[in-house]
Short mmCIF file of C-alpha atoms and ligand atoms in Angstrom, two decimals:
data_model
loop_
_atom_site.label_atom_id
_atom_site.label_comp_id
_atom_site.label_asym_id
_atom_site.label_seq_id
_atom_site.Cartn_x
_atom_site.Cartn_y
_atom_site.Cartn_z
CA MET X 204 -0.26 97.07 42.64
CA LYS X 205 -2.14 97.05 39.36
CA ILE X 206 -1.06 94.06 37.30
CA LEU X 207 -2.18 93.04 33.81
CA MET X 208 -1.47 89.41 32.89
CA THR X 209 -1.28 89.04 29.14
CA SER X 210 -1.38 85.44 28.01
CA SER X 211 -2.44 83.13 25.21
CA GLU X 212 -3.83 80.62 27.71
CA ALA X 213 -5.59 80.66 31.08
CA VAL X 214 -7.60 77.90 32.76
CA PRO X 215 -10.51 77.23 32.64
CA PHE X 216 -10.91 79.01 29.28
CA ALA X 217 -7.99 77.93 27.10
CA LYS X 218 -5.30 75.39 27.86
CA THR X 219 -2.72 73.35 26.02
CA GLY X 220 -0.32 72.89 28.93
CA GLY X 221 0.93 74.07 32.29
CA LEU X 222 1.15 77.70 31.16
CA ALA X 223 -2.63 77.97 31.46
CA ASP X 224 -2.59 76.65 35.04
CA ALA X 225 0.27 78.92 36.04
CA VAL X 226 -1.24 82.15 34.68
CA SER X 227 -4.59 81.71 36.39
CA ALA X 228 -3.25 80.45 39.69
CA LEU X 229 -0.62 83.19 39.93
CA SER X 230 -3.23 85.86 39.20
CA ILE X 231 -5.52 84.54 41.91
CA ALA X 232 -2.66 84.26 44.41
CA LEU X 233 -1.70 87.90 43.74
CA ALA X 234 -5.32 89.00 44.19
CA LYS X 235 -5.46 87.14 47.50
CA LEU X 236 -2.47 89.22 48.58
CA GLY X 237 -4.57 92.32 47.90
CA HIS X 238 -3.34 93.35 44.45
CA GLU X 239 -5.51 94.46 41.58
CA VAL X 240 -5.06 91.86 38.86
CA LYS X 241 -6.66 91.57 35.44
CA ILE X 242 -6.01 88.94 32.79
CA VAL X 243 -6.41 89.29 29.05
CA ILE X 244 -6.49 86.42 26.55
CA PRO X 245 -7.77 86.02 23.00
CA ARG X 246 -11.35 84.88 22.66
CA TYR X 247 -10.82 81.63 20.79
CA TYR X 248 -13.69 80.16 18.88
CA HIS X 249 -14.33 77.40 21.45
CA ILE X 250 -14.87 79.92 24.27
CA ASP X 251 -18.56 80.55 24.74
CA ARG X 252 -19.22 84.32 24.91
CA GLU X 253 -22.74 83.85 26.11
CA PRO X 254 -22.13 84.19 29.87
CA PHE X 255 -19.75 87.16 29.47
CA THR X 256 -20.36 90.89 29.53
CA LYS X 257 -19.68 92.65 26.26
CA LEU X 258 -17.94 96.01 26.52
CA GLU X 259 -19.73 98.73 24.68
CA GLY X 260 -18.43 99.75 21.26
CA ALA X 261 -15.81 98.20 19.03
CA MET X 262 -12.11 98.61 19.72
CA GLY X 263 -9.64 99.68 17.03
CA VAL X 264 -6.07 98.41 17.20
CA PRO X 265 -3.52 100.26 15.06
CA MET X 266 -1.13 97.86 13.32
CA GLY X 267 1.48 98.35 10.58
CA SER X 268 0.89 99.74 7.10
CA GLY X 269 -2.01 101.84 8.36
CA ILE X 270 -4.15 98.81 9.17
CA GLU X 271 -6.70 99.27 11.92
CA GLU X 272 -8.00 95.97 13.32
CA TRP X 273 -11.50 96.25 14.75
CA CYS X 274 -12.42 93.85 17.50
CA ALA X 275 -14.83 93.35 20.37
CA VAL X 276 -14.03 92.90 24.04
CA TYR X 277 -15.77 90.67 26.57
CA LYS X 278 -15.15 90.23 30.24
CA THR X 279 -16.04 88.03 33.16
CA GLU X 280 -14.87 87.22 36.65
CA MET X 281 -12.20 84.57 37.04
CA PRO X 282 -13.64 81.48 38.73
CA GLY X 283 -11.91 80.83 42.02
CA SER X 284 -10.90 84.42 42.62
CA PRO X 285 -11.32 85.95 46.07
CA ALA X 286 -14.84 87.34 46.56
CA LYS X 287 -13.60 90.63 47.98
CA ASN X 288 -11.02 91.25 45.30
CA PRO X 289 -12.03 89.34 42.18
CA VAL X 290 -9.74 88.96 39.19
CA GLU X 291 -11.35 90.14 35.96
CA ILE X 292 -10.55 88.34 32.73
CA PHE X 293 -10.93 90.10 29.36
CA PHE X 294 -11.28 88.41 25.99
CA ILE X 295 -10.18 90.06 22.75
CA ASP X 296 -12.60 88.89 20.10
CA HIS X 297 -11.37 89.24 16.54
CA GLU X 298 -13.05 87.00 14.01
CA ILE X 299 -10.32 86.88 11.35
CA PHE X 300 -7.64 85.78 13.81
CA PHE X 301 -9.48 83.76 16.42
CA GLY X 302 -12.76 82.70 14.82
CA ARG X 303 -11.50 79.21 14.01
CA ASP X 304 -10.76 75.93 15.78
CA GLY X 305 -7.42 75.69 17.58
CA ILE X 306 -5.31 77.88 19.81
CA TYR X 307 -2.01 77.79 17.91
CA GLY X 308 -3.05 75.40 15.19
CA THR X 309 -4.94 72.23 14.35
CA PRO X 310 -3.73 68.69 13.71
CA VAL X 311 -3.52 69.46 9.99
CA GLU X 312 -1.93 72.89 10.47
CA PRO X 313 -0.08 72.69 13.81
CA ASP X 314 1.25 76.24 13.57
CA PHE X 315 -1.19 78.62 11.87
CA ILE X 316 0.52 80.51 9.09
CA ASP X 317 -0.73 83.83 10.47
CA ASN X 318 0.42 83.18 14.05
CA PRO X 319 2.97 86.03 13.99
CA ARG X 320 0.18 88.40 13.02
CA ARG X 321 -2.39 86.86 15.38
CA PHE X 322 -0.16 87.33 18.38
CA ALA X 323 1.39 90.63 17.34
CA PHE X 324 -2.14 91.94 17.05
CA PHE X 325 -3.09 90.47 20.41
CA SER X 326 0.00 91.94 22.11
CA ARG X 327 -0.75 95.38 20.69
CA SER X 328 -4.44 95.13 21.59
CA VAL X 329 -3.79 94.93 25.34
CA PHE X 330 -2.72 98.58 25.39
CA GLN X 331 -5.90 99.62 23.56
CA LEU X 332 -7.83 97.64 26.14
CA CYS X 333 -6.25 99.77 28.91
CA TYR X 334 -7.30 102.96 27.14
CA LYS X 335 -10.76 101.55 26.65
CA ILE X 336 -11.33 100.67 30.29
CA HIS X 337 -9.29 103.62 31.62
CA TRP X 338 -7.14 101.34 33.70
CA TYR X 339 -3.38 101.64 33.51
CA PRO X 340 -1.34 98.86 35.09
CA GLU X 341 1.97 99.39 36.80
CA VAL X 342 3.01 95.94 35.58
CA PHE X 343 2.46 94.26 32.21
CA HIS X 344 3.24 90.62 32.83
CA SER X 345 3.56 88.56 29.65
CA HIS X 346 4.12 84.85 29.19
CA ASP X 347 6.05 83.01 26.45
CA TRP X 348 6.41 84.04 22.81
CA PRO X 349 2.72 84.73 22.05
CA THR X 350 2.73 87.80 24.28
CA SER X 351 6.43 88.59 24.21
CA LEU X 352 5.77 91.65 22.03
CA VAL X 353 4.01 93.36 24.94
CA PRO X 354 7.38 94.39 26.45
CA VAL X 355 8.55 95.44 22.99
CA TYR X 356 5.56 97.70 22.34
CA LEU X 357 5.93 99.19 25.79
CA LYS X 358 9.62 99.93 25.39
CA TYR X 359 9.64 101.16 21.80
CA ALA X 360 6.23 102.63 21.19
CA LEU X 361 4.05 103.25 24.22
CA ARG X 362 5.98 104.21 27.31
CA TYR X 363 4.48 107.66 27.59
CA GLY X 364 1.30 109.23 28.95
CA PRO X 365 -0.55 106.75 31.15
CA PHE X 366 2.09 104.06 30.54
CA GLU X 367 5.06 106.22 31.43
CA LYS X 368 5.67 104.43 34.70
CA SER X 369 4.59 100.94 33.61
CA VAL X 370 7.11 98.10 33.65
CA SER X 371 7.15 94.85 31.73
CA ILE X 372 7.88 91.32 32.88
CA LEU X 373 8.39 88.32 30.64
CA THR X 374 8.03 84.83 32.07
CA ILE X 375 9.54 82.06 29.98
CA HIS X 376 7.64 78.83 30.48
CA ASN X 377 9.33 77.00 27.66
CA LEU X 378 12.33 78.06 25.61
CA GLY X 379 11.58 75.38 23.04
CA TYR X 380 8.86 77.53 21.47
CA GLN X 381 10.12 80.92 20.30
CA GLY X 382 7.76 82.11 17.57
CA ILE X 383 10.23 82.28 14.69
CA TYR X 384 8.70 83.46 11.42
CA HIS X 385 9.59 85.04 8.12
CA LYS X 386 10.62 88.65 8.57
CA ASP X 387 8.02 89.77 6.03
CA ASN X 388 5.65 89.57 8.96
CA PHE X 389 7.49 92.35 10.73
CA ASN X 390 5.78 95.18 8.82
CA TYR X 391 2.50 94.17 10.37
CA THR X 392 3.78 94.87 13.90
CA GLY X 393 3.87 98.57 13.05
CA LEU X 394 7.29 98.89 14.67
CA GLY X 395 10.15 100.62 12.87
CA TRP X 396 12.74 98.47 11.13
CA ASN X 397 15.41 99.84 13.48
CA VAL X 398 13.58 97.88 16.20
CA PHE X 399 13.95 94.72 14.14
CA TYR X 400 17.69 94.87 14.82
CA GLU X 401 17.98 96.90 18.02
CA GLY X 402 15.01 95.17 19.62
CA GLY X 403 16.43 91.70 19.10
CA PHE X 404 13.94 90.36 16.53
CA GLU X 405 16.63 89.51 14.02
CA ASP X 406 17.56 85.82 14.07
CA TRP X 407 19.42 84.48 11.04
CA ASN X 408 17.36 86.81 8.92
CA MET X 409 14.13 85.55 10.44
CA MET X 410 11.92 87.24 13.01
CA ASN X 411 12.17 85.76 16.52
CA MET X 412 9.39 87.02 18.78
CA LEU X 413 10.60 85.52 22.05
CA LYS X 414 14.10 86.89 21.52
CA ALA X 415 12.66 90.38 21.08
CA GLY X 416 10.79 89.99 24.36
CA ILE X 417 14.00 88.90 26.08
CA TYR X 418 15.73 92.04 24.80
CA SER X 419 12.91 94.37 25.84
CA ALA X 420 11.33 93.19 29.10
CA ASP X 421 12.39 95.08 32.20
CA LYS X 422 12.73 91.82 34.12
CA LEU X 423 12.68 88.22 33.03
CA ASN X 424 12.18 84.93 34.75
CA THR X 425 11.63 81.30 34.10
CA VAL X 426 9.76 78.79 36.20
CA SER X 427 12.49 77.10 38.24
CA GLN X 428 15.95 77.89 39.49
CA SER X 429 17.63 74.96 37.76
CA TYR X 430 16.00 75.69 34.42
CA CYS X 431 17.10 79.30 34.74
CA GLU X 432 20.72 78.13 34.98
CA GLU X 433 20.29 75.50 32.25
CA THR X 434 18.90 78.02 29.75
CA LYS X 435 22.12 79.99 30.00
CA THR X 436 24.11 77.06 28.59
CA GLN X 437 24.63 76.13 24.98
CA ALA X 438 23.24 72.64 25.59
CA GLN X 439 19.84 73.80 26.89
CA GLY X 440 19.64 77.40 25.71
CA PHE X 441 17.90 76.69 22.39
CA ARG X 442 20.26 79.25 20.78
CA LEU X 443 19.08 81.97 23.16
CA ASP X 444 21.69 81.29 25.85
CA GLY X 445 23.63 84.33 24.65
CA ALA X 446 20.59 86.61 24.77
CA LEU X 447 19.71 85.34 28.25
CA LEU X 448 23.26 85.71 29.50
CA SER X 449 23.28 89.29 28.29
CA ARG X 450 20.27 89.87 30.58
CA ASN X 451 21.73 87.84 33.42
CA ILE X 452 21.23 90.42 36.19
CA ASP X 453 17.59 90.85 35.23
CA TYR X 454 16.86 87.14 34.87
CA ARG X 455 15.80 84.79 37.68
CA GLY X 456 14.04 81.51 38.43
CA ILE X 457 10.75 81.36 40.33
CA LEU X 458 9.18 77.96 40.89
CA ASN X 459 5.51 77.52 40.00
CA GLY X 460 3.09 76.52 42.72
CA VAL X 461 0.15 74.14 42.74
CA ASP X 462 -3.46 75.25 42.85
CA THR X 463 -4.53 73.19 45.84
CA THR X 464 -8.18 74.07 45.42
CA ILE X 465 -8.03 71.78 42.36
CA TRP X 466 -5.15 69.41 43.16
CA ASN X 467 -5.69 68.12 46.66
CA PRO X 468 -6.51 64.47 47.48
CA GLN X 469 -8.47 65.61 50.51
CA LYS X 470 -10.93 67.58 48.36
CA ASP X 471 -10.55 66.21 44.85
CA LYS X 472 -14.01 65.77 43.32
CA TYR X 473 -12.82 63.46 40.54
CA ILE X 474 -11.63 60.58 42.71
CA PRO X 475 -13.84 57.91 44.29
CA LYS X 476 -12.82 58.64 47.89
CA ASN X 477 -10.78 61.49 49.35
CA TYR X 478 -7.68 60.66 51.36
CA SER X 479 -4.79 62.10 53.31
CA ALA X 480 -1.39 60.98 54.59
CA ALA X 481 -3.06 59.79 57.79
CA ASP X 482 -5.38 57.43 55.93
CA LEU X 483 -4.44 56.19 52.49
CA SER X 484 -7.44 53.91 52.00
CA GLY X 485 -8.89 56.30 49.41
CA LYS X 486 -5.73 55.87 47.38
CA ALA X 487 -6.25 52.11 47.20
CA GLU X 488 -9.78 52.74 46.01
CA ALA X 489 -8.52 55.12 43.33
CA LYS X 490 -6.12 52.40 42.15
CA ARG X 491 -9.01 49.99 41.77
CA GLU X 492 -11.01 52.55 39.80
CA LEU X 493 -8.01 53.42 37.64
CA GLN X 494 -7.42 49.78 36.77
CA LYS X 495 -11.06 49.54 35.77
CA ALA X 496 -10.91 52.72 33.68
CA PHE X 497 -7.94 51.35 31.76
CA ASP X 498 -9.33 47.86 31.43
CA LEU X 499 -6.70 46.23 33.63
CA PRO X 500 -7.54 43.34 35.95
CA ASN X 501 -8.10 44.48 39.50
CA ASN X 502 -4.96 43.71 41.47
CA PRO X 503 -3.86 45.84 44.43
CA ASP X 504 -0.42 44.22 44.66
CA ILE X 505 1.09 44.93 41.24
CA PRO X 506 2.80 48.31 41.01
CA LEU X 507 0.97 50.69 38.70
CA ILE X 508 2.99 53.30 36.86
CA GLY X 509 1.11 56.30 35.47
CA MET X 510 1.92 58.99 32.99
CA ILE X 511 0.02 62.07 31.71
CA THR X 512 1.74 64.08 29.08
CA ARG X 513 1.86 65.99 25.86
CA LEU X 514 3.38 63.49 23.46
CA ALA X 515 6.31 65.68 22.45
CA GLY X 516 10.07 65.16 22.33
CA GLN X 517 10.49 67.42 25.38
CA LYS X 518 8.80 64.80 27.52
CA GLY X 519 11.23 61.96 26.74
CA VAL X 520 8.68 60.06 24.69
CA GLY X 521 11.30 59.20 22.06
CA GLU X 522 13.41 57.28 24.57
CA LEU X 523 10.33 55.55 25.93
CA PHE X 524 8.23 54.85 22.87
CA GLY X 525 10.49 55.41 19.85
CA PRO X 526 9.92 52.52 17.44
CA ALA X 527 12.83 50.05 17.70
CA TYR X 528 14.74 51.90 20.42
CA GLY X 529 12.33 53.06 23.11
CA SER X 530 12.39 50.99 26.29
CA ALA X 531 8.65 50.88 27.13
CA TYR X 532 8.18 47.51 25.46
CA SER X 533 11.03 45.85 27.39
CA ILE X 534 9.97 47.50 30.63
CA CYS X 535 6.46 46.09 30.41
CA HIS X 536 7.60 42.78 28.96
CA ASP X 537 10.30 42.12 31.59
CA MET X 538 8.82 43.56 34.77
CA LYS X 539 5.85 42.66 36.90
CA LEU X 540 4.01 45.97 36.69
CA ASN X 541 1.13 47.76 35.00
CA PHE X 542 1.60 50.91 32.95
CA VAL X 543 -1.09 53.46 32.06
CA ILE X 544 -0.68 56.58 29.98
CA LEU X 545 -2.99 59.44 29.02
CA GLY X 546 -1.82 61.85 26.34
CA THR X 547 -2.14 63.44 22.96
CA GLY X 548 0.43 64.86 20.59
CA GLU X 549 2.74 63.77 17.81
CA SER X 550 1.00 61.24 15.63
CA TRP X 551 3.91 58.76 15.40
CA CYS X 552 3.75 58.52 19.17
CA GLU X 553 -0.01 58.14 19.34
CA ASN X 554 0.31 55.28 16.85
CA GLU X 555 3.08 53.65 18.84
CA LEU X 556 1.01 53.82 22.02
CA ARG X 557 -1.87 52.09 20.25
CA LYS X 558 0.49 49.41 19.05
CA LEU X 559 2.00 48.81 22.50
CA SER X 560 -1.51 48.61 23.98
CA SER X 561 -2.39 45.82 21.61
CA ASP X 562 0.94 43.97 21.96
CA LEU X 563 1.19 44.01 25.75
CA SER X 564 -1.47 43.05 28.29
CA ASN X 565 -0.03 45.25 31.05
CA PHE X 566 0.32 48.45 28.98
CA LYS X 567 -2.74 50.62 28.41
CA ALA X 568 -2.94 53.96 26.66
CA ILE X 569 -5.78 56.40 26.29
CA ILE X 570 -5.17 58.88 23.51
CA GLY X 571 -7.08 61.96 24.48
CA TYR X 572 -7.41 64.80 26.91
CA SER X 573 -9.35 64.26 30.11
CA GLU X 574 -9.30 66.36 33.25
CA LYS X 575 -11.11 63.64 35.22
CA LEU X 576 -8.80 60.81 34.16
CA SER X 577 -5.75 62.92 34.91
CA HIS X 578 -6.87 63.27 38.52
CA LEU X 579 -7.57 59.56 38.74
CA ILE X 580 -4.10 58.73 37.40
CA GLU X 581 -2.43 61.01 39.94
CA ALA X 582 -4.37 59.40 42.76
CA GLY X 583 -4.54 55.78 41.64
CA SER X 584 -1.01 55.17 40.38
CA ASP X 585 1.74 53.93 42.65
CA PHE X 586 4.40 55.91 40.78
CA PHE X 587 4.33 58.69 38.20
CA LEU X 588 6.79 58.73 35.31
CA MET X 589 8.29 61.95 33.86
CA PRO X 590 11.49 61.24 31.94
CA SER X 591 11.69 64.74 30.44
CA ARG X 592 14.44 65.84 28.11
CA TYR X 593 14.04 69.27 29.65
CA GLU X 594 11.41 70.58 32.06
CA PRO X 595 11.13 74.29 32.89
CA CYS X 596 9.04 73.48 35.96
CA GLY X 597 6.63 70.63 35.44
CA LEU X 598 3.39 70.44 37.34
CA ASN X 599 2.58 66.75 37.31
CA GLN X 600 5.51 65.73 39.50
CA MET X 601 4.27 68.20 42.12
CA TYR X 602 0.71 66.89 41.84
CA SER X 603 2.11 63.36 42.21
CA LEU X 604 4.00 64.24 45.36
CA LEU X 605 0.85 65.72 46.90
CA TYR X 606 -1.16 62.62 45.93
CA GLY X 607 1.32 60.20 47.54
CA THR X 608 2.50 58.95 44.15
CA PRO X 609 6.32 59.14 44.13
CA PRO X 610 7.55 60.49 40.80
CA ILE X 611 10.21 58.81 38.67
CA VAL X 612 11.99 61.71 36.98
CA ARG X 613 15.05 62.75 35.06
CA ARG X 614 17.20 65.17 37.04
CA THR X 615 16.53 68.31 35.01
CA GLY X 616 14.96 71.77 35.48
CA GLY X 617 12.01 71.93 37.83
CA LEU X 618 12.09 68.15 38.33
CA ALA X 619 15.54 68.47 39.91
CA ASP X 620 14.25 71.27 42.15
CA THR X 621 11.13 69.53 43.46
CA VAL X 622 12.02 65.83 43.83
CA LYS X 623 14.59 64.29 46.19
CA ASN X 624 16.16 61.03 45.13
CA TYR X 625 15.48 57.84 47.07
CA ASN X 626 18.28 56.60 49.30
CA GLU X 627 17.74 52.90 49.92
CA THR X 628 20.09 52.88 52.91
CA THR X 629 18.36 55.60 54.90
CA GLY X 630 14.97 55.46 53.20
CA GLU X 631 15.11 59.21 52.56
CA GLY X 632 13.80 60.87 49.43
CA THR X 633 10.53 61.60 47.67
CA GLY X 634 11.04 59.92 44.30
CA PHE X 635 13.39 58.13 41.91
CA MET X 636 15.84 60.02 39.71
CA PHE X 637 18.23 59.40 36.84
CA ASP X 638 20.58 61.62 34.87
CA ASP X 639 21.09 60.29 31.38
CA LEU X 640 18.23 60.49 28.96
CA THR X 641 18.61 57.03 27.47
CA PRO X 642 16.15 54.17 27.06
CA GLN X 643 18.45 52.10 29.29
CA ALA X 644 18.46 54.65 32.13
CA ILE X 645 14.66 54.75 32.13
CA TYR X 646 14.56 50.96 32.12
CA ASN X 647 17.01 50.73 35.02
CA THR X 648 15.28 53.37 37.12
CA ILE X 649 11.87 51.78 36.71
CA GLY X 650 13.51 48.45 37.59
CA TRP X 651 14.88 50.05 40.75
CA THR X 652 11.46 51.48 41.61
CA VAL X 653 9.72 48.14 41.11
CA TRP X 654 12.38 46.42 43.19
CA ALA X 655 11.81 48.90 46.04
CA TYR X 656 8.03 48.46 45.74
CA TYR X 657 8.30 44.71 46.30
CA ASN X 658 11.24 44.68 48.70
CA ARG X 659 11.08 47.92 50.71
CA PRO X 660 7.33 48.46 51.18
CA LYS X 661 7.75 50.32 54.47
CA GLN X 662 10.19 52.80 53.01
CA ILE X 663 7.93 53.36 50.02
CA ASN X 664 4.99 53.96 52.28
CA GLU X 665 6.99 56.54 54.23
CA MET X 666 8.08 58.10 50.97
CA ARG X 667 4.46 58.53 49.90
CA LYS X 668 3.62 60.32 53.12
CA ARG X 669 6.70 62.51 52.98
CA GLY X 670 5.79 63.72 49.52
CA MET X 671 2.24 64.50 50.60
CA LYS X 672 3.60 66.99 53.12
CA SER X 673 5.36 69.06 50.44
CA ASP X 674 4.51 72.73 50.35
CA PHE X 675 4.01 74.05 46.83
CA SER X 676 1.75 76.95 47.68
CA TRP X 677 1.35 79.72 45.12
CA ASP X 678 1.47 82.21 47.92
CA ALA X 679 5.25 81.87 48.26
CA SER X 680 5.80 82.14 44.49
CA ALA X 681 3.44 85.12 44.20
CA LYS X 682 5.54 86.97 46.77
CA LYS X 683 8.65 86.35 44.70
CA TYR X 684 6.88 87.75 41.64
CA LEU X 685 5.95 90.83 43.64
CA GLU X 686 9.61 91.32 44.53
CA MET X 687 10.50 91.12 40.87
CA TYR X 688 7.79 93.67 39.96
CA LYS X 689 9.17 96.03 42.58
CA ASP X 690 12.75 95.58 41.38
CA ALA X 691 11.60 96.38 37.85
CA GLY X 692 9.89 99.54 39.08
CA LEU X 693 12.96 100.70 40.99
CA GLN X 694 15.07 100.20 37.92
CA LEU X 695 12.80 102.41 35.86
CA ARG X 696 12.68 105.29 38.31
P1 ADP W 705 3.67 71.17 29.94
O1 ADP W 705 3.06 72.48 30.18
O2 ADP W 705 5.07 71.26 29.42
O3 ADP W 705 2.84 70.26 29.12
P2 ADP W 705 3.30 70.73 32.80
O4 ADP W 705 3.67 69.57 33.65
O5 ADP W 705 3.69 72.06 33.28
O6 ADP W 705 3.85 70.44 31.35
O7 ADP W 705 1.72 70.83 32.66
C1 ADP W 705 0.94 69.92 31.97
C2 ADP W 705 -0.49 70.10 32.40
O8 ADP W 705 -1.35 69.60 31.39
C3 ADP W 705 -0.82 69.36 33.65
O9 ADP W 705 -1.83 70.05 34.35
C4 ADP W 705 -1.34 68.02 33.09
O10 ADP W 705 -2.15 67.32 33.98
C5 ADP W 705 -2.09 68.48 31.88
N1 ADP W 705 -2.22 67.50 30.82
C6 ADP W 705 -1.32 67.18 29.86
N2 ADP W 705 -1.81 66.25 29.02
C7 ADP W 705 -3.05 65.96 29.46
C8 ADP W 705 -4.10 65.08 29.02
N3 ADP W 705 -3.94 64.30 27.96
N4 ADP W 705 -5.25 65.07 29.72
C9 ADP W 705 -5.41 65.85 30.81
N5 ADP W 705 -4.49 66.70 31.26
C10 ADP W 705 -3.31 66.77 30.61
C1 GLC W 706 5.69 74.90 30.24
C2 GLC W 706 6.75 73.90 30.69
C3 GLC W 706 6.43 73.25 32.01
C4 GLC W 706 5.91 74.27 33.02
C5 GLC W 706 4.74 75.04 32.43
C6 GLC W 706 4.16 76.09 33.38
O1 GLC W 706 4.68 74.33 29.51
O2 GLC W 706 6.98 72.91 29.71
O3 GLC W 706 7.58 72.62 32.53
O4 GLC W 706 5.51 73.64 34.20
O5 GLC W 706 5.15 75.70 31.27
O6 GLC W 706 5.11 77.04 33.75
#
């Protein structure tokens, strides 16, 4: 099959979260199964064009009100793709939209004012790219609101000629971000105003880009089975539960995988010594190194709890770090443990982390983004904390399991689908779970974990090894995506 992945992020070129990992790893997994996969992303300012090949000639993209946007296109081979069937990645280079710092925004302007136009343009440009390279995919696979207009353009404007038999897929990685903007931006899309209503853009008189994608894509999915069900409820549907329910037969959950060429304690190049379930000595060494990196005294016997996260409400940081009500202070004050966290995000939270680091000797935060440290935290921690409010899939709990670091998670979305709760009678389970998102529940569950660490060391050791045997290969997920592509094709014919 010919598949074009259209995305706003893809590792190693542009990443703000798990979306970037998922897009690249899925593309490579599909190529390994023999399919012809190309990826297209915007060429953000931080991406160095130097090593890329520039396609000859400029590319014109017709937008609304007779505007023609002229851009350049670059391409390169995706690192890590199979040598016999490499994945090509294309970059749409348009100075006025992407020639600036930031992917969606900057700390001073978190959501660029022209984002609806930036990503409408990008979504429209992918079709021009196909014309330019004379390559016409059977599947347009878009991800989240930034490319959710790809299915809309296909359905309402372009399903003829070389695209007559093309289908569109929309993967929802996070329903919390929908791309809702003033409807004045709609003219720029070049679509007729009938599409504003019929195509599902209209949302309380605003323009909702994700909702339009949900209306238009031939098939939809999200990144775990549980989250798929949750999004169809009023409580977790972010006001799109109705739209998703109306597409129920076309909507499914497919769990993300893990790229084990990057996340594998046996091969990890960022940790001091590689290790496996048969010999965990490398893990003890990683703990030592992690304590050093976070300026904690070296002590192999105190449980070390790690966290790597975007500091956003989705991740439960309010209940943990919220001034005056979060439980992190009491947890570290009352329990014999060490706590390390790596993250960036909302400034109130960054400030709170700095404050906790100075108030408590066993709490250490590094505000920043570091690939290397994130590997060290996965390997060197005894437990990994993820108290998410909601979690479409979540990658870090899967990494933790593979690194022998039992996760402590809230039972929601992908966390519920990948972690099995500890049973202290039988010793079964791969992690520790709780249901209510309250500061108290987090406190209690960490208390339970620390108790088990000191009092049930054998069971915990078995738990580590059990988790390390988990199978989160992308191969299995890629096959499920292929099924969905085929179902979409059958529907069209
Ligand atoms: P989300 O996409 O909602 O943030 P995921 O668990 O799917 O959550 O993916 C998060 C990804 O981003 C993981 O690969 C994680 O290691 C990485 N990550 C998040 N924050 C940081 C950070 N400060 N430094 C390094 N990696 C980070
Ligand atoms: C989103 C979700 C996360 C998921 C990731 C990749 O960022 O928040 O749960 O793992 O996308 O699909």
